[in-house]
Coordinates of C-alpha atoms and ligand atoms in Angstrom, one line a residue:
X230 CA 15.2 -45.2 23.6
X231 CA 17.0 -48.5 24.8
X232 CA 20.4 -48.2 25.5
X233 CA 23.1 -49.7 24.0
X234 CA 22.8 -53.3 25.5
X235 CA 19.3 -53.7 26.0
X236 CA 18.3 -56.5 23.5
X237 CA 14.4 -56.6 23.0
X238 CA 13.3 -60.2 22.8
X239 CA 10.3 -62.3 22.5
X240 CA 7.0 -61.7 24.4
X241 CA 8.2 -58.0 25.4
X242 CA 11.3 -59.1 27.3
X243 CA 14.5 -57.6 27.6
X244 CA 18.2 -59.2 27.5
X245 CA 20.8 -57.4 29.0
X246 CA 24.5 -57.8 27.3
X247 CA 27.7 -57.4 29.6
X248 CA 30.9 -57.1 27.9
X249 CA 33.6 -58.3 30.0
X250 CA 37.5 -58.0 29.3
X251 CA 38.0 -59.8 26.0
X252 CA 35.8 -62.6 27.7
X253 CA 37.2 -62.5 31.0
X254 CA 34.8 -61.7 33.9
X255 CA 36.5 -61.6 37.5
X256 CA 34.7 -63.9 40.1
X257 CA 32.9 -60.7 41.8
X258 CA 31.2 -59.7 38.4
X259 CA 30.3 -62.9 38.0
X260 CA 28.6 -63.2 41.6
X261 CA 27.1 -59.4 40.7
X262 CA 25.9 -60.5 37.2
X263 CA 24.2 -63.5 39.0
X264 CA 22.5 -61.4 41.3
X265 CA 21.1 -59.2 38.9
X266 CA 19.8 -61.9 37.1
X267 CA 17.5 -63.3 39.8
X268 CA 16.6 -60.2 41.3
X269 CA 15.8 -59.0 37.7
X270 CA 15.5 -61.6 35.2
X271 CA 14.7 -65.1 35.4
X272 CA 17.4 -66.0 36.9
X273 CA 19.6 -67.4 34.0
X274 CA 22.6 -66.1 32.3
X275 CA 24.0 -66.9 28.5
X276 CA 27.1 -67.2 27.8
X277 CA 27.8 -66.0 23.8
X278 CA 30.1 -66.6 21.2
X279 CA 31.7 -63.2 21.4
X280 CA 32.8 -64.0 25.4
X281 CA 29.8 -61.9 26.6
X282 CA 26.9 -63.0 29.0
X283 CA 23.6 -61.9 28.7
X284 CA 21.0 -61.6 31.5
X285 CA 17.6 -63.3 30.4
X286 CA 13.7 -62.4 30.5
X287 CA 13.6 -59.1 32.1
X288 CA 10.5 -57.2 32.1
X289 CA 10.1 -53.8 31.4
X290 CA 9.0 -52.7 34.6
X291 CA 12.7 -53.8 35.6
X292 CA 14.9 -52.2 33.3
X293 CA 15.7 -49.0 34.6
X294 CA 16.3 -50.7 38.6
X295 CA 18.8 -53.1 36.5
X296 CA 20.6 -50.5 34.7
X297 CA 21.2 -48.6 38.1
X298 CA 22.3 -51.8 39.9
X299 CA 24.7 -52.7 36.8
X300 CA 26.2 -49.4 37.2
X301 CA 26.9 -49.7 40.4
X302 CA 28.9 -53.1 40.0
X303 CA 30.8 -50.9 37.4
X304 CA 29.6 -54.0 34.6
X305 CA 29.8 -53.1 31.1
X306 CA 26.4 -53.4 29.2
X307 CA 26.9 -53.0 25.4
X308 CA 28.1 -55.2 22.5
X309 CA 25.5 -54.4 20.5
X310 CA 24.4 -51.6 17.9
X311 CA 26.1 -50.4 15.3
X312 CA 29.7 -50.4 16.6
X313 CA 33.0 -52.7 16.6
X314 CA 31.5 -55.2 19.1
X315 CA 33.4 -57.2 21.9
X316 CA 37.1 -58.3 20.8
X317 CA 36.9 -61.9 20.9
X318 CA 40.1 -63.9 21.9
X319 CA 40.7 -67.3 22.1
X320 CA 42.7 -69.2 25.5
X321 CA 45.9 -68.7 23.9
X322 CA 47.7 -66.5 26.8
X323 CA 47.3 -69.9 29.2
X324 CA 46.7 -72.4 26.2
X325 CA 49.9 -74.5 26.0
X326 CA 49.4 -74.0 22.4
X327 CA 49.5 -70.2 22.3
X328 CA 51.7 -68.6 20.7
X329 CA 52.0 -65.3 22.3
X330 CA 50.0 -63.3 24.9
X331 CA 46.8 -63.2 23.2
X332 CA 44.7 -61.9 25.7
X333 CA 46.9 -59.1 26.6
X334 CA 46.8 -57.6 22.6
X335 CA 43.0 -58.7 22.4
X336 CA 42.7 -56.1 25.3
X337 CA 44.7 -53.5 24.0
X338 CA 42.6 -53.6 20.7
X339 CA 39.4 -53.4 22.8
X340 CA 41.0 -50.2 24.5
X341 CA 41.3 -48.7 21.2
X342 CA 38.6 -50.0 19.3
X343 CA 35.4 -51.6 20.9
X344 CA 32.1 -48.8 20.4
X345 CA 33.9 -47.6 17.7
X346 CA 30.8 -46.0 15.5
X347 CA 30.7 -48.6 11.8
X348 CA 28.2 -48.7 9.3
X349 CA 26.6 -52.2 10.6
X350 CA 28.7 -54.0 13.2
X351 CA 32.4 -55.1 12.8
X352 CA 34.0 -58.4 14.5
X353 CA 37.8 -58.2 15.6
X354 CA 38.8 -61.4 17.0
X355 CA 42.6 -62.1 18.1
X356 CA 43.6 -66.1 18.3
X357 CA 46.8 -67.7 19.5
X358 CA 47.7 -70.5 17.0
X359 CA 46.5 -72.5 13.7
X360 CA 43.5 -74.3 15.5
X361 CA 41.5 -71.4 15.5
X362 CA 41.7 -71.0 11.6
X363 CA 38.2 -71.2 10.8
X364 CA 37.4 -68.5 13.7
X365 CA 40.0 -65.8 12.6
X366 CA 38.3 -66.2 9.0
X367 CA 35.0 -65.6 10.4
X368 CA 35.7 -61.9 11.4
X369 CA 35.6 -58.7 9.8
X370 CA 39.1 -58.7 10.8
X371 CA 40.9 -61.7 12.3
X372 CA 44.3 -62.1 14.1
X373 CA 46.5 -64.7 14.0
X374 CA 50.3 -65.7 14.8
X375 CA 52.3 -65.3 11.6
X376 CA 53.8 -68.6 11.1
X377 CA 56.8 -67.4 8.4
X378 CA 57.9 -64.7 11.4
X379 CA 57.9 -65.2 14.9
X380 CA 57.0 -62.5 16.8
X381 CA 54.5 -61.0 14.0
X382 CA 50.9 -61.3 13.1
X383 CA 48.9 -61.9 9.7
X384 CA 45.2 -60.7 9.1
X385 CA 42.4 -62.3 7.8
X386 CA 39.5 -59.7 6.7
X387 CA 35.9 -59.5 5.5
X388 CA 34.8 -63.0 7.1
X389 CA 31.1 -63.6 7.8
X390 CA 29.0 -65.9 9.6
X391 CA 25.4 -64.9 9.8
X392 CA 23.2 -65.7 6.5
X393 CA 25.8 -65.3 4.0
X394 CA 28.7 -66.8 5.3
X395 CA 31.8 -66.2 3.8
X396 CA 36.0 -66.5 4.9
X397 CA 37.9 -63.9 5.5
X398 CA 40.7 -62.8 2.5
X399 CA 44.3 -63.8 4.4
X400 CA 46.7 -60.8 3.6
X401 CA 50.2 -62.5 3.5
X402 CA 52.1 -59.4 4.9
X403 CA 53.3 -59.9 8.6
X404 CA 53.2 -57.5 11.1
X405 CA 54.4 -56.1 14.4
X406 CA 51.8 -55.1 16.9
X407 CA 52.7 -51.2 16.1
X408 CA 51.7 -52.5 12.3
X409 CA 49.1 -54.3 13.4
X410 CA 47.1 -51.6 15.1
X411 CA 47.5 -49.1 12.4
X412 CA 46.6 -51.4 10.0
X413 CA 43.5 -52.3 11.5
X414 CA 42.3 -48.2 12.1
X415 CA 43.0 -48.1 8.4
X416 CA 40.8 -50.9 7.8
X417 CA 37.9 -49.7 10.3
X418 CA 38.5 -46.2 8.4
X419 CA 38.0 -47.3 5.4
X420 CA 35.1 -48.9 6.8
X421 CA 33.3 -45.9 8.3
X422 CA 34.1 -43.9 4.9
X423 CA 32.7 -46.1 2.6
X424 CA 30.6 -48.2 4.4
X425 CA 26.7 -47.1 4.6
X426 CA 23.9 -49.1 7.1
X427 CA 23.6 -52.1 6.6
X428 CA 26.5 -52.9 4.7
X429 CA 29.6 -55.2 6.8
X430 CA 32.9 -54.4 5.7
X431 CA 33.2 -57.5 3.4
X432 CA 30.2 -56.0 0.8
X433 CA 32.0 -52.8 1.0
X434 CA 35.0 -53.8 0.2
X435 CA 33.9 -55.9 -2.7
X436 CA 31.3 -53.4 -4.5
X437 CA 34.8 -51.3 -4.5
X438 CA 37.3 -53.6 -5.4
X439 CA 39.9 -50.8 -5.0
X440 CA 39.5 -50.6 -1.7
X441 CA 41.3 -54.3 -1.4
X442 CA 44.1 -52.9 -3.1
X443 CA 44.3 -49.8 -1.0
X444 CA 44.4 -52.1 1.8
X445 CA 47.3 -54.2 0.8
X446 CA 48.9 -51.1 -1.1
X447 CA 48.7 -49.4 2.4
X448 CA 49.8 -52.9 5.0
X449 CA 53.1 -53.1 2.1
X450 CA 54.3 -49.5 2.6
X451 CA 53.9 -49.9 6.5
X452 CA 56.1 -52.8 6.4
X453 CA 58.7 -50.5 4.3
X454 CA 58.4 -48.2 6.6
Ligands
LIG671 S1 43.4 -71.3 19.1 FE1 45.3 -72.4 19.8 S2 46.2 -71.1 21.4 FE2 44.0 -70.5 21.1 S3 42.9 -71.7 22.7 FE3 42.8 -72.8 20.7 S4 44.5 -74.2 20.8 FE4 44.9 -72.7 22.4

């Protein structure tokens, strides 16, 4: 069985997937992910939209002698399967333009959620001001700065990319982080409840237009709360 990770590609070649931290990789994973790929592949890595890299064109003779060697540089192969993938966020922590830590709530998500089991897949991405729009509608769920109230965060969900591209629906309730966690395990809940392969969250959600309404009935109580 290929592990979680292991993309099979083109003429019986195999990618490898690293997840970093929220798309940060520390120099020294870098220098071991570099290694790998020439020992192993063809000596050329991918960067990827979600902030992972991928090693490219390994054979399968080499598989298991590269899983052993990224275990032992403590790398994180995954981001792939049927799970909440890697937590995307955007430069906002450094950006100028940021409006809060970004990075340091995109990681805190990934603790909790990323390899989460979902019926397909299901994209969190976590972005620090209005230039990145487009992106948070693009994810199952999407995170951005509430503009109406410092200090609290909107959500878009249901946004697709892929071959049926659609935006995310913005839910105008704003949140505190404690809100905003909660609200998205009730989201990926509702999700793994209702959800069966190979739907995304967005066709679940709208062959059962009462799930919308739970959603938004359930983000206004927490706010009551
Ligand atoms: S979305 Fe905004 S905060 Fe994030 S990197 Fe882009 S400009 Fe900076």
């Amino acid at each position: 069985m290929i592990p979680a990770g292991i993309i099979h590609q083109k003429n019986n070649f195999y990618t490898a997937r690293i997840v970093g931290n929220c798309g940060e990789f520390s120099a020294q994973e870098l220098i071991a992910i570099a290694q790998i790929a020439s020992t192993y592949g063809n000596g050329k890595i991918t960067a990827t939209s979600r902030g992972t890299i991928e090693i490219e064109q390994i054979s399968p003779d080499n598989i298991e002698s590269m899983l052993a060697e990224i275990k032992a540089h403590n790398l994180r192969l995954g981001g792939t399967g049927t799970t909440v993938r890697a937590i995307v966020s955007c430069k906002g922590t450094t950006c100028t333009k940021g409006l809060y830590d970004v990075h340091a709530l995109a990681t805190e998500l990934d603790d909790l959620f990323y390899g989460q089991i979902v019926p397909k897949k299901l994209k969190i991405g976590v972005f620090g001001c209005i230039n990145s729009l487009g992106k948070a509608k693009s994810q199952d769920i999407g995170i951005m700065p509430s503009f109406k109230n410092p200090h609290k965060f909107e959500i878009y969900i249901g946004g697709l990319l892929g071959n049926s591209p659609v935006y995310g629906q913005h839910i105008d309730i704003a949140l505190n982080k404690e809100q905003l966690i909660c609200a998205i395990k009730f989201i990926i809940e509702i999700y793994q409840k209702n959800g069966k392969y190979p739907q995304r969250l967005r066709k679940v959600l709208d062959t059962n237009p009462n799930l919308w309404q739970e959603i938004t009935d359930y983000l206004t109580k927490l706010i009551q709360k």
